[in-house]
Coordinates of C-alpha atoms and ligand atoms in Angstrom, one line a residue:
M60 CA 0.0 0.0 0.0
S61 CA 1.1 3.5 -0.3
V62 CA 0.3 6.7 1.4
M63 CA -0.5 9.6 -0.7
S64 CA -2.0 12.5 0.9
C65 CA -0.9 15.9 0.8
V66 CA -0.9 16.7 4.3
T67 CA -0.4 20.2 3.4
V68 CA -1.0 22.7 5.8
I69 CA -4.2 22.2 6.9
L70 CA -5.0 20.7 3.9
L71 CA -5.0 17.2 4.6
I72 CA -5.0 16.0 1.4
D73 CA -3.4 12.9 0.9
L74 CA -3.5 9.8 -0.9
V75 CA -2.6 6.5 -0.6
C76 CA -0.8 4.9 2.1
S77 CA 2.0 2.6 2.1
G78 CA 3.0 0.8 5.1
Q79 CA 2.2 1.9 8.6
V80 CA 5.3 4.0 8.8
L81 CA 4.4 6.1 5.7
W82 CA 0.9 6.5 7.0
R83 CA 2.3 7.8 10.3
I84 CA 4.7 10.2 8.5
K85 CA 1.7 11.6 6.7
D86 CA -0.2 12.2 9.9
H87 CA 2.9 13.7 11.4
V88 CA 3.4 16.2 8.5
H89 CA -0.2 17.1 8.9
N90 CA 0.2 17.7 12.7
I91 CA 3.3 19.8 12.1
Q92 CA 1.5 21.9 9.5
Q93 CA -1.4 22.4 11.8
A94 CA 0.8 23.6 14.7
K95 CA 2.5 26.0 12.3
V96 CA -0.9 27.3 11.1
K97 CA -2.0 27.9 14.7
Q98 CA 0.9 30.1 15.3
H99 CA 0.0 32.3 12.4
L100 CA -3.7 32.6 13.1
T101 CA -5.1 35.4 15.2
H102 CA -8.6 36.2 13.9
A103 CA -11.3 34.5 12.0
T104 CA -13.5 31.7 13.2
P105 CA -14.9 29.9 10.2
K106 CA -18.4 28.5 10.3
K107 CA -18.7 24.8 10.6
G108 CA -21.8 23.0 9.4
T109 CA -23.2 19.6 8.4
I110 CA -25.2 18.8 5.4
H111 CA -27.1 15.6 4.8
Q112 CA -26.3 13.9 1.6
P113 CA -28.0 10.9 0.0
V114 CA -25.9 7.8 0.9
D115 CA -26.2 6.8 -2.7
H116 CA -26.7 9.7 -5.2
F117 CA -27.4 7.2 -8.0
D118 CA -30.2 5.3 -6.3
R119 CA -33.4 7.3 -5.9
Q120 CA -35.0 4.4 -4.0
N121 CA -32.5 4.7 -1.2
D122 CA -33.5 7.5 1.1
K123 CA -30.7 7.0 3.7
T124 CA -28.5 10.0 4.3
L125 CA -24.9 10.6 5.4
P126 CA -23.8 13.6 7.4
Q127 CA -21.1 15.7 5.8
T128 CA -19.0 18.3 7.5
Y129 CA -18.2 21.6 5.8
F130 CA -16.5 24.9 6.6
V131 CA -17.1 28.4 5.4
N132 CA -14.9 31.5 5.8
D133 CA -16.7 34.6 4.5
V134 CA -14.3 37.3 5.9
Y135 CA -12.8 38.1 2.5
W136 CA -16.1 38.0 0.6
Q137 CA -17.1 41.6 -0.1
R138 CA -19.3 41.6 -3.1
S139 CA -22.4 39.5 -3.5
D140 CA -21.2 38.6 -7.0
G141 CA -17.7 37.7 -5.8
P142 CA -16.0 34.4 -6.6
V143 CA -16.3 31.2 -4.6
F144 CA -13.2 29.2 -3.9
L145 CA -14.0 25.5 -3.1
Y146 CA -11.4 23.5 -1.2
I147 CA -12.0 19.8 -1.7
G148 CA -11.3 17.4 1.1
G149 CA -9.4 14.1 0.4
E150 CA -8.9 10.8 2.1
G151 CA -8.7 12.0 5.7
P152 CA -10.4 14.4 8.2
L153 CA -10.8 18.0 7.1
S154 CA -10.2 20.8 9.6
K155 CA -11.2 24.4 9.8
F156 CA -7.7 25.3 8.6
S157 CA -8.9 24.3 5.1
V158 CA -10.5 27.7 4.9
L159 CA -7.9 29.6 7.0
F160 CA -4.6 28.8 5.6
G161 CA -2.8 28.0 2.4
H162 CA -2.2 29.5 -1.0
H163 CA -5.9 29.3 -2.0
V164 CA -6.8 31.3 1.2
E165 CA -4.2 34.0 0.3
M166 CA -5.7 34.2 -3.2
A167 CA -9.2 34.4 -1.7
E168 CA -8.1 37.4 0.3
R169 CA -6.8 39.2 -2.8
H170 CA -9.8 38.3 -4.9
G171 CA -12.5 38.8 -2.3
A172 CA -13.6 35.2 -2.5
L173 CA -16.0 33.2 -0.4
L174 CA -14.1 30.2 0.9
V175 CA -15.9 26.9 1.4
A176 CA -14.5 23.4 2.0
L177 CA -16.2 20.0 2.1
E178 CA -15.0 16.9 3.9
H179 CA -14.9 13.8 1.8
R180 CA -17.5 11.2 2.6
F181 CA -16.4 8.3 4.8
Y182 CA -13.5 10.2 6.3
G183 CA -13.2 12.3 9.4
E184 CA -16.7 13.1 10.8
S185 CA -18.4 12.4 7.5
I186 CA -18.8 8.7 8.1
N187 CA -21.8 6.6 7.3
P188 CA -23.6 6.1 10.6
D189 CA -23.9 2.4 9.7
G190 CA -20.1 2.1 9.9
L191 CA -17.3 0.9 7.7
E192 CA -18.4 -2.7 7.0
T193 CA -17.5 -3.8 3.5
D194 CA -21.1 -3.7 2.2
K195 CA -21.4 -0.1 3.5
L196 CA -18.2 1.0 1.8
R197 CA -19.9 0.4 -1.5
D198 CA -21.1 4.0 -1.2
L199 CA -17.5 5.3 -0.9
S200 CA -16.3 6.3 -4.4
S201 CA -14.9 9.3 -6.2
Q202 CA -18.1 9.4 -8.2
Q203 CA -20.2 9.8 -5.1
A204 CA -17.7 12.3 -3.8
L205 CA -18.2 14.4 -7.0
A206 CA -22.0 14.2 -6.6
D207 CA -21.6 15.4 -3.0
L208 CA -19.6 18.4 -4.3
A209 CA -22.3 19.2 -6.8
A210 CA -25.0 19.0 -4.1
F211 CA -22.8 21.1 -1.8
H212 CA -22.6 23.7 -4.6
H213 CA -26.4 23.9 -4.7
Y214 CA -26.6 24.1 -0.9
I215 CA -24.1 26.9 -0.6
S216 CA -25.7 28.8 -3.5
Q217 CA -29.0 28.8 -1.8
R218 CA -27.6 29.7 1.6
F219 CA -25.6 32.6 0.3
S220 CA -28.1 33.6 -2.4
L221 CA -25.5 33.0 -5.1
S222 CA -26.2 33.0 -8.8
H223 CA -24.5 32.4 -12.1
R224 CA -22.6 35.7 -11.5
N225 CA -20.5 33.9 -8.8
T226 CA -17.6 32.2 -10.4
W227 CA -16.6 28.9 -8.7
I228 CA -12.9 27.8 -8.7
S229 CA -12.0 24.4 -7.1
F230 CA -8.8 23.5 -5.4
G231 CA -7.4 20.3 -4.1
G232 CA -4.2 18.3 -3.7
S233 CA -3.2 14.7 -4.1
Y234 CA -6.4 12.6 -4.4
A235 CA -8.4 15.7 -3.8
G236 CA -6.4 17.4 -6.6
A237 CA -7.7 14.7 -8.9
L238 CA -11.2 15.3 -7.6
S239 CA -10.7 19.0 -8.4
A240 CA -9.8 18.3 -12.0
W241 CA -12.6 15.7 -12.4
L242 CA -15.2 18.0 -10.8
R243 CA -14.5 20.6 -13.5
G244 CA -14.5 17.9 -16.1
K245 CA -17.9 16.4 -15.1
F246 CA -19.6 19.6 -13.9
P247 CA -18.3 22.3 -16.1
H248 CA -21.5 24.3 -15.6
L249 CA -20.8 24.5 -11.9
I250 CA -17.0 24.9 -11.7
Y251 CA -15.4 27.5 -14.0
G252 CA -11.8 26.6 -13.3
A253 CA -9.8 24.1 -11.3
V254 CA -6.4 23.9 -9.7
A255 CA -5.2 20.3 -9.3
S256 CA -2.1 20.0 -7.2
S257 CA 0.0 16.8 -7.2
A258 CA -3.1 15.1 -8.6
P259 CA -2.6 11.4 -9.6
V260 CA -5.3 11.4 -12.3
Y261 CA -4.0 8.3 -13.9
A262 CA -5.0 5.1 -12.1
V263 CA -2.6 2.2 -12.3
L264 CA -2.5 -1.2 -10.7
D265 CA 1.3 -1.5 -10.5
F266 CA 2.7 1.8 -9.5
S267 CA 6.3 0.8 -10.0
S268 CA 7.2 4.3 -11.1
Y269 CA 6.7 5.6 -7.5
N270 CA 9.9 4.0 -6.3
R271 CA 11.6 4.8 -9.6
V272 CA 11.1 8.5 -8.8
V273 CA 12.1 7.9 -5.2
G274 CA 15.4 6.5 -6.4
H275 CA 15.7 9.3 -8.9
S276 CA 15.0 12.0 -6.3
L277 CA 17.6 10.4 -3.9
T278 CA 20.2 11.0 -6.7
N279 CA 19.0 14.6 -7.4
E280 CA 21.9 16.8 -6.3
A281 CA 19.7 19.9 -6.3
V282 CA 18.0 18.5 -3.2
G283 CA 21.0 17.0 -1.5
G284 CA 20.9 13.5 -3.2
S285 CA 23.6 11.7 -5.0
K286 CA 24.4 8.5 -6.9
K287 CA 26.4 7.4 -3.9
C288 CA 23.4 7.9 -1.6
V289 CA 21.3 5.5 -3.7
A290 CA 24.1 3.0 -3.9
E291 CA 24.4 3.0 -0.1
V292 CA 20.6 2.6 0.3
K293 CA 20.6 -0.4 -2.1
G294 CA 23.6 -1.9 -0.2
A295 CA 21.9 -1.5 3.1
F296 CA 18.6 -3.1 2.0
A297 CA 20.5 -6.0 0.4
A298 CA 22.4 -6.5 3.7
V299 CA 19.2 -6.5 5.8
E300 CA 17.7 -9.1 3.5
A301 CA 20.8 -11.2 3.6
A302 CA 20.8 -11.1 7.4
L303 CA 17.1 -12.0 7.5
L304 CA 17.7 -14.9 5.1
M305 CA 20.5 -16.3 7.1
G306 CA 18.5 -16.6 10.3
N307 CA 19.7 -13.5 12.1
E308 CA 16.1 -12.3 12.8
T309 CA 16.7 -11.7 16.4
E310 CA 19.7 -9.4 15.9
V311 CA 18.1 -7.6 13.1
G312 CA 14.9 -7.1 15.1
K313 CA 16.8 -5.7 18.0
E314 CA 19.0 -3.5 16.0
F315 CA 16.1 -1.8 14.2
G316 CA 14.0 -1.6 17.4
C317 CA 11.2 -3.8 16.1
C318 CA 8.2 -4.3 18.4
E319 CA 8.5 -8.0 17.8
T320 CA 11.1 -10.3 16.2
P321 CA 10.3 -10.7 12.5
L322 CA 10.2 -14.5 12.3
K323 CA 7.4 -15.0 9.8
L324 CA 8.1 -14.3 6.2
E325 CA 5.4 -11.7 5.9
D326 CA 6.8 -9.9 9.0
K327 CA 10.2 -9.8 7.4
T328 CA 8.6 -8.2 4.4
E329 CA 6.8 -5.8 6.7
L330 CA 10.0 -4.8 8.3
L331 CA 11.6 -4.1 5.0
H332 CA 8.5 -2.1 4.1
S333 CA 8.7 0.0 7.3
L334 CA 12.4 0.7 6.5
A335 CA 11.5 1.7 2.9
D336 CA 8.7 3.9 4.2
V337 CA 11.3 6.1 6.0
F338 CA 12.8 6.8 2.5
M339 CA 9.6 7.1 0.7
G340 CA 8.1 9.5 3.3
T341 CA 11.3 11.6 3.2
V342 CA 11.1 12.0 -0.5
Q343 CA 7.4 12.5 -0.8
Y344 CA 7.4 15.2 2.0
N345 CA 10.9 16.5 1.4
E346 CA 11.4 19.7 3.4
Q347 CA 7.9 19.6 4.9
G348 CA 9.0 18.8 8.5
V349 CA 9.3 15.0 8.4
A350 CA 12.1 13.5 10.5
F351 CA 14.7 14.1 7.7
S352 CA 15.1 15.9 4.5
I353 CA 16.6 14.1 1.5
A354 CA 19.9 16.0 2.2
E355 CA 20.1 15.0 5.8
L356 CA 19.1 11.4 5.0
C357 CA 21.8 11.1 2.3
D358 CA 24.4 12.7 4.7
I359 CA 23.8 9.9 7.2
M360 CA 23.7 7.1 4.6
T361 CA 27.0 8.2 3.0
N362 CA 28.9 9.2 6.1
K363 CA 32.0 7.0 6.1
S364 CA 33.9 8.8 8.8
D365 CA 33.9 5.5 10.8
P366 CA 35.6 2.9 8.6
R367 CA 34.2 0.0 10.7
E368 CA 30.6 1.0 9.7
E369 CA 28.9 -0.6 6.7
A370 CA 25.8 0.6 4.9
Y371 CA 23.8 -1.7 7.1
D372 CA 25.1 0.0 10.2
R373 CA 24.3 3.4 8.9
L374 CA 20.7 2.3 8.1
V375 CA 20.5 1.1 11.7
K376 CA 21.6 4.5 12.9
L377 CA 19.2 6.3 10.6
V378 CA 16.3 4.3 11.8
M379 CA 17.3 4.9 15.4
M380 CA 17.4 8.6 14.8
Y381 CA 14.1 8.4 13.0
R382 CA 12.4 6.7 15.9
A383 CA 13.8 9.2 18.3
R384 CA 12.6 12.2 16.3
E385 CA 9.2 10.7 15.7
N386 CA 8.9 9.5 19.3
L387 CA 8.3 5.9 18.2
P388 CA 9.1 3.4 20.9
C389 CA 9.4 0.6 18.5
L390 CA 8.8 -0.3 14.8
D391 CA 5.7 -2.3 14.1
V392 CA 6.5 -5.2 11.8
S393 CA 3.5 -7.5 12.4
H394 CA 1.7 -8.1 9.2
E395 CA -1.2 -9.6 11.1
K396 CA -1.6 -6.4 13.1
L397 CA -1.6 -4.3 9.9
F398 CA -4.3 -6.6 8.5
L399 CA -6.4 -6.3 11.7
E400 CA -6.2 -2.5 11.5
L401 CA -7.4 -2.6 7.9
N402 CA -10.1 -5.0 8.8
N403 CA -11.3 -2.9 11.8
T404 CA -14.6 -1.3 11.0
T405 CA -14.5 1.2 13.9
A406 CA -10.9 2.4 13.7
T407 CA -10.4 6.1 13.1
S408 CA -7.2 6.1 11.0
S409 CA -8.8 6.4 7.5
Y410 CA -6.5 3.6 6.5
R411 CA -9.3 1.1 5.8
Q412 CA -11.4 3.5 3.7
W413 CA -8.5 4.6 1.5
F414 CA -7.4 1.0 1.1
Y415 CA -10.9 0.2 -0.1
Q416 CA -10.6 3.0 -2.7
T417 CA -7.3 1.6 -4.0
C418 CA -9.0 -1.8 -4.4
T419 CA -12.1 -0.5 -6.1
E420 CA -10.9 2.5 -8.2
F421 CA -7.2 3.3 -8.3
G422 CA -4.7 0.6 -7.5
F423 CA -1.6 2.8 -6.9
Y424 CA 0.3 -0.2 -5.4
Q425 CA 3.9 0.9 -4.8
T426 CA 5.9 -2.1 -5.9
C427 CA 9.6 -2.7 -6.1
E428 CA 10.0 -5.4 -8.6
D429 CA 12.1 -3.6 -11.2
D430 CA 15.8 -2.6 -11.1
S431 CA 15.2 1.1 -10.7
C432 CA 13.8 0.5 -7.2
P433 CA 16.4 0.8 -4.4
F434 CA 14.6 -1.2 -1.8
S435 CA 13.5 -4.8 -1.5
R436 CA 12.2 -7.0 -4.4
R437 CA 9.8 -8.5 -1.9
F438 CA 7.4 -5.6 -2.4
T439 CA 5.4 -7.5 -5.0
L440 CA 2.1 -6.6 -6.6
Q441 CA 0.8 -9.9 -5.4
S442 CA 1.6 -9.1 -1.8
Q443 CA -0.5 -6.0 -2.0
T444 CA -3.4 -7.1 -4.1
E445 CA -3.8 -10.1 -1.9
L446 CA -5.1 -7.7 0.8
C447 CA -8.0 -6.6 -1.5
S448 CA -9.1 -10.1 -1.7
R449 CA -8.6 -10.9 2.0
L450 CA -10.3 -7.8 3.2
F451 CA -13.0 -7.1 0.6
N452 CA -13.2 -10.2 -1.5
I453 CA -12.0 -8.3 -4.6
S454 CA -10.0 -10.2 -7.1
Q455 CA -7.0 -8.9 -9.1
D456 CA -9.1 -9.3 -12.3
S457 CA -11.9 -7.2 -11.1
L458 CA -9.3 -4.7 -9.8
L459 CA -8.0 -4.3 -13.3
V460 CA -11.5 -3.8 -14.7
S461 CA -12.2 -1.1 -12.1
I462 CA -8.9 0.7 -12.8
D463 CA -9.6 0.6 -16.5
F464 CA -13.0 2.1 -15.9
T465 CA -11.5 4.9 -13.8
N466 CA -9.2 5.9 -16.6
Q467 CA -11.9 5.7 -19.3
Y468 CA -14.4 7.6 -17.2
Y469 CA -12.1 10.5 -16.2
G470 CA -9.6 10.5 -19.1
G471 CA -6.4 9.4 -17.3
N472 CA -3.4 11.6 -17.8
Q473 CA -4.5 12.8 -21.2
P474 CA -7.8 14.3 -20.2
Q475 CA -9.7 16.6 -22.5
T476 CA -10.2 19.2 -19.9
Q477 CA -10.2 22.9 -20.3
R478 CA -9.4 25.4 -17.5
V479 CA -7.8 22.8 -15.3
L480 CA -4.3 23.6 -14.1
Y481 CA -2.2 20.6 -13.1
V482 CA 0.6 21.5 -10.7
N483 CA 3.4 19.1 -9.8
G484 CA 6.9 19.0 -8.2
N485 CA 9.6 17.0 -9.9
I486 CA 10.7 15.5 -6.5
D487 CA 7.3 14.0 -5.9
P488 CA 6.8 10.4 -6.8
W489 CA 3.1 11.0 -7.4
A490 CA 3.9 13.3 -10.3
A491 CA 4.4 10.2 -12.4
L492 CA 0.6 9.7 -12.5
S493 CA -0.3 13.3 -13.1
V494 CA -0.4 15.6 -16.2
V495 CA 3.0 17.0 -16.8
W496 CA 4.6 18.7 -19.7
N497 CA 5.4 16.6 -22.7
E498 CA 6.9 17.8 -26.1
T499 CA 3.9 16.6 -27.9
M500 CA 1.6 19.0 -26.0
A501 CA 0.3 21.7 -28.1
D502 CA 0.3 24.3 -25.3
N503 CA 1.9 24.0 -21.9
D504 CA -0.7 26.4 -20.5
R505 CA -2.3 23.7 -18.3
V506 CA 0.7 22.4 -16.5
I507 CA 3.2 23.8 -14.0
F508 CA 6.1 21.6 -13.1
I509 CA 8.1 22.9 -10.2
N510 CA 11.8 22.2 -10.0
G511 CA 12.9 20.9 -6.6
T512 CA 9.7 20.5 -4.7
A513 CA 7.8 17.5 -3.4
H514 CA 4.1 16.6 -2.8
C515 CA 1.6 19.4 -2.7
M516 CA 4.2 22.1 -1.7
D517 CA 2.5 24.8 -3.8
M518 CA -0.6 24.6 -1.6
N519 CA 1.2 25.8 1.5
S520 CA 1.0 29.4 2.4
E521 CA 3.5 31.7 0.7
K522 CA 4.9 32.6 4.1
S523 CA 5.8 29.0 5.1
V524 CA 8.2 27.9 2.4
N525 CA 10.5 30.1 0.3
K526 CA 12.1 28.7 -2.8
P527 CA 12.4 30.8 -5.9
A528 CA 10.9 28.1 -8.1
L529 CA 8.0 27.6 -5.7
H530 CA 7.4 31.3 -5.4
Q531 CA 7.4 31.6 -9.2
A532 CA 4.9 28.7 -9.5
R533 CA 2.5 30.2 -7.0
K534 CA 2.6 33.4 -9.0
R535 CA 1.7 31.5 -12.2
I536 CA -1.1 29.7 -10.4
E537 CA -2.5 33.0 -9.3
E538 CA -2.1 34.5 -12.7
R539 CA -4.2 31.7 -14.1
V540 CA -6.9 32.0 -11.5
T541 CA -7.0 35.8 -12.2
T542 CA -7.3 35.1 -15.9
W543 CA -10.2 32.7 -15.3
L544 CA -12.0 35.2 -13.1
K545 CA -11.6 38.0 -15.7
S546 CA -12.9 35.8 -18.5
A547 CA -15.8 34.7 -16.4
A548 CA -16.7 38.3 -15.6
L549 CA -16.7 39.1 -19.4
K550 CA -19.1 36.3 -20.1
I551 CA -21.5 37.6 -17.5
Ligands
NAG196 C1 16.6 22.7 -11.2 O1 17.3 23.4 -10.2 C2 18.7 23.0 -10.1 C3 19.4 23.9 -9.0 O2 18.5 24.1 -7.9 C4 19.4 23.2 -11.4 O3 20.7 22.8 -11.3 C5 18.7 22.5 -12.5 O4 19.3 22.7 -13.8 C6 17.2 22.9 -12.5 N1 16.5 22.0 -13.5 C7 15.7 22.5 -14.4 C8 15.0 21.5 -15.3 O5 15.5 23.7 -14.5
NAG197 C1 24.4 -12.7 12.3 O1 24.7 -12.3 13.6 C2 25.9 -12.6 14.1 C3 26.0 -12.2 15.5 O2 25.6 -10.8 15.7 C4 27.0 -11.9 13.2 O3 28.3 -12.3 13.7 C5 26.8 -12.3 11.8 O4 27.7 -11.6 11.0 C6 25.4 -12.0 11.3 N1 25.2 -12.5 10.0 C7 24.7 -11.7 9.0 C8 24.5 -12.4 7.7 O5 24.3 -10.6 9.2
NAG198 C1 29.5 11.1 10.6 O1 29.6 10.1 11.6 C2 30.5 10.6 12.7 C3 30.7 9.4 13.6 O2 30.2 8.2 13.1 C4 29.8 11.7 13.4 O3 30.7 12.2 14.4 C5 29.6 12.8 12.4 O4 28.9 13.9 13.0 C6 28.8 12.3 11.2 N1 28.7 13.4 10.2 C7 27.5 13.7 9.6 C8 27.5 14.8 8.6 O5 26.5 13.2 9.9
NAG199 C1 -12.5 -9.0 9.7 O1 -13.7 -8.4 10.0 C2 -14.9 -9.1 9.7 C3 -16.1 -8.3 10.1 O2 -16.0 -7.0 9.8 C4 -14.9 -10.4 10.6 O3 -16.0 -11.2 10.3 C5 -13.6 -11.2 10.3 O4 -13.6 -12.3 11.2 C6 -12.4 -10.3 10.5 N1 -11.2 -11.1 10.2 C7 -10.3 -11.3 11.0 C8 -9.1 -12.2 10.5 O5 -10.3 -10.9 12.2
NAG200 C1 -10.7 -1.3 16.3 O1 -10.2 -0.1 16.6 C2 -10.7 0.5 17.8 C3 -10.2 1.9 17.9 O2 -8.8 2.0 17.5 C4 -10.3 -0.4 19.0 O3 -10.8 0.2 20.2 C5 -10.9 -1.8 18.8 O4 -10.5 -2.6 19.8 C6 -10.5 -2.3 17.4 N1 -11.2 -3.5 17.2 C7 -10.6 -4.7 16.8 C8 -11.5 -5.8 16.5 O5 -9.4 -4.8 16.7
NAG201 C1 -16.5 -13.4 -3.1 O1 -16.7 -13.1 -4.4 C2 -17.1 -14.2 -5.2 C3 -17.1 -13.7 -6.7 O2 -17.6 -12.5 -6.8 C4 -18.4 -14.7 -4.8 O3 -18.9 -15.8 -5.6 C5 -18.3 -15.1 -3.3 O4 -19.6 -15.5 -2.8 C6 -17.8 -14.0 -2.5 N1 -17.5 -14.4 -1.1 C7 -18.0 -13.8 -0.1 C8 -17.6 -14.4 1.3 O5 -18.7 -12.8 -0.1
NAG202 C1 3.5 12.5 -24.5 O1 2.1 12.4 -24.8 C2 1.7 11.6 -25.8 C3 0.3 11.7 -26.1 O2 -0.2 13.0 -25.7 C4 2.1 10.2 -25.4 O3 1.7 9.3 -26.4 C5 3.6 10.0 -25.1 O4 3.9 8.8 -24.6 C6 4.0 11.1 -24.1 N1 5.5 11.1 -24.0 C7 6.1 11.0 -22.9 C8 7.6 11.1 -22.9 O5 5.5 11.0 -21.8

């Protein structure tokens, strides 16, 4: 599995989750961002509300409803015909910060926009009262989520007496970035323009390119990576595997601070997964407050000042530092425990719901079966899709059919969309599934590719991160939004 999510400031956007460690990193980035946000906030209390959506928008016979949380911030909204900026929630809880902080909020201030945000169904507080049993999860899908957004548009329009004179622009990052693009594609009469940050709009069963980009980013000198760094990482993983293979589980378990000795084959794989997650999380959230940046991580992995230390020993050190910085008493390596968490219909981690969506719509399994991946070959597609069948009785064949449908239905990474801006960073492994520039593209007006940034970085407030390329990208995003608002005003 793989974690996605944007965890941006406030914006918990996020996607898929990999192992437990990556999922934890995602949550951690989110918490750091929220703490930062709190420091900056002085005024403004957004309105929180609940709307009741049909549990199934596509079945008129079904009159059950689902509570859905939303936030409204109207402090910047000055003219009754002013624009509306819709922030779309992703696969996790949404907080009030979604209308208080971030680049879209700064733009709302300058353009006098009404800010509204909607939590995604089945996440956070917007959970089906019947729970998360498999048959209830049937109503969890991106299509239902888009229908929720359309109904929310209607609801807000009534509440604030809006009309066609109010131009709606949608924003989202990671999975919610894809929703932003798709919302514009499916409801062009409701949404005038859409910004889709780090949006994996192309569904894929075997997401092997994720770890290819991770390997690539670890060699990228502009962010502190190097070829040497990747070579050391490869060496370290090979050594861990060799030690596990030769019956040294007890030592290995102790050295890496595992909660239990990885004796079973699947627990060994889980350990390797947890170790890989430290690298994957570091790359995906580079410079967003995770335990290490790529530069720090590579400094540690390539530090040969003690000639007695091997790559393996440096990995042990890295993981020890990681646990200390993240306050992690030990590393969970029990595959069964992971399974039980995913199987738990009352757990609050969002893990189960997102995994269900990967099994029914997107795949996104971060495998490591080709040469470009620096970790362990044990991360096979099989080991991940097995969980779909064990948890939800979904076979790999039906997974393929669903993924194919998703790409047909939304247009994959060659969508025929207009007024959708796809923003990505070249360090981010998820960029591989988004719309990025390509020589054959007639115009490059609809893509922004940021040199040196990771997942969803553009969504953060301009104050929080300062890199020239990022600053430039935010300027271009705002220029595009301004152009849309002007052209909409002309049409009216
Ligand atoms: C990205 O930035 C680095 C320096 O930060 C530079 O060396 C490299 O050429 C840039 N790449 C592109 C494609 O602009
Ligand atoms: C297994 O552990 C023993 C004792 O710590 C050590 O001497 C040996 O080198 C280890 N073997 C491998 C393959 O790591
Ligand atoms: C390299 O390792 C040595 C000891 O193992 C340590 O003293 C030094 O601070 C490390 N350097 C870096 C850049 O991490
Ligand atoms: C998984 O959960 C279902 C009910 O939600 C339960 O019937 C099943 O026994 C659980 N599986 C395991 C291995 O605990
Ligand atoms: C499910 O998760 C909840 C909350 O984390 C926990 O209290 C409960 O014991 C778990 N149930 C099972 C069957 O593991
Ligand atoms: C699992 O799916 C198969 C094929 O769709 C079906 O025949 C079978 O009854 C399902 N099993 C359970 C336990 O739902
Ligand atoms: C560029 O896009 C075209 C179609 O738009 C696609 O066939 C081709 O594979 C892409 N090239 C690269 C290098 O991604």
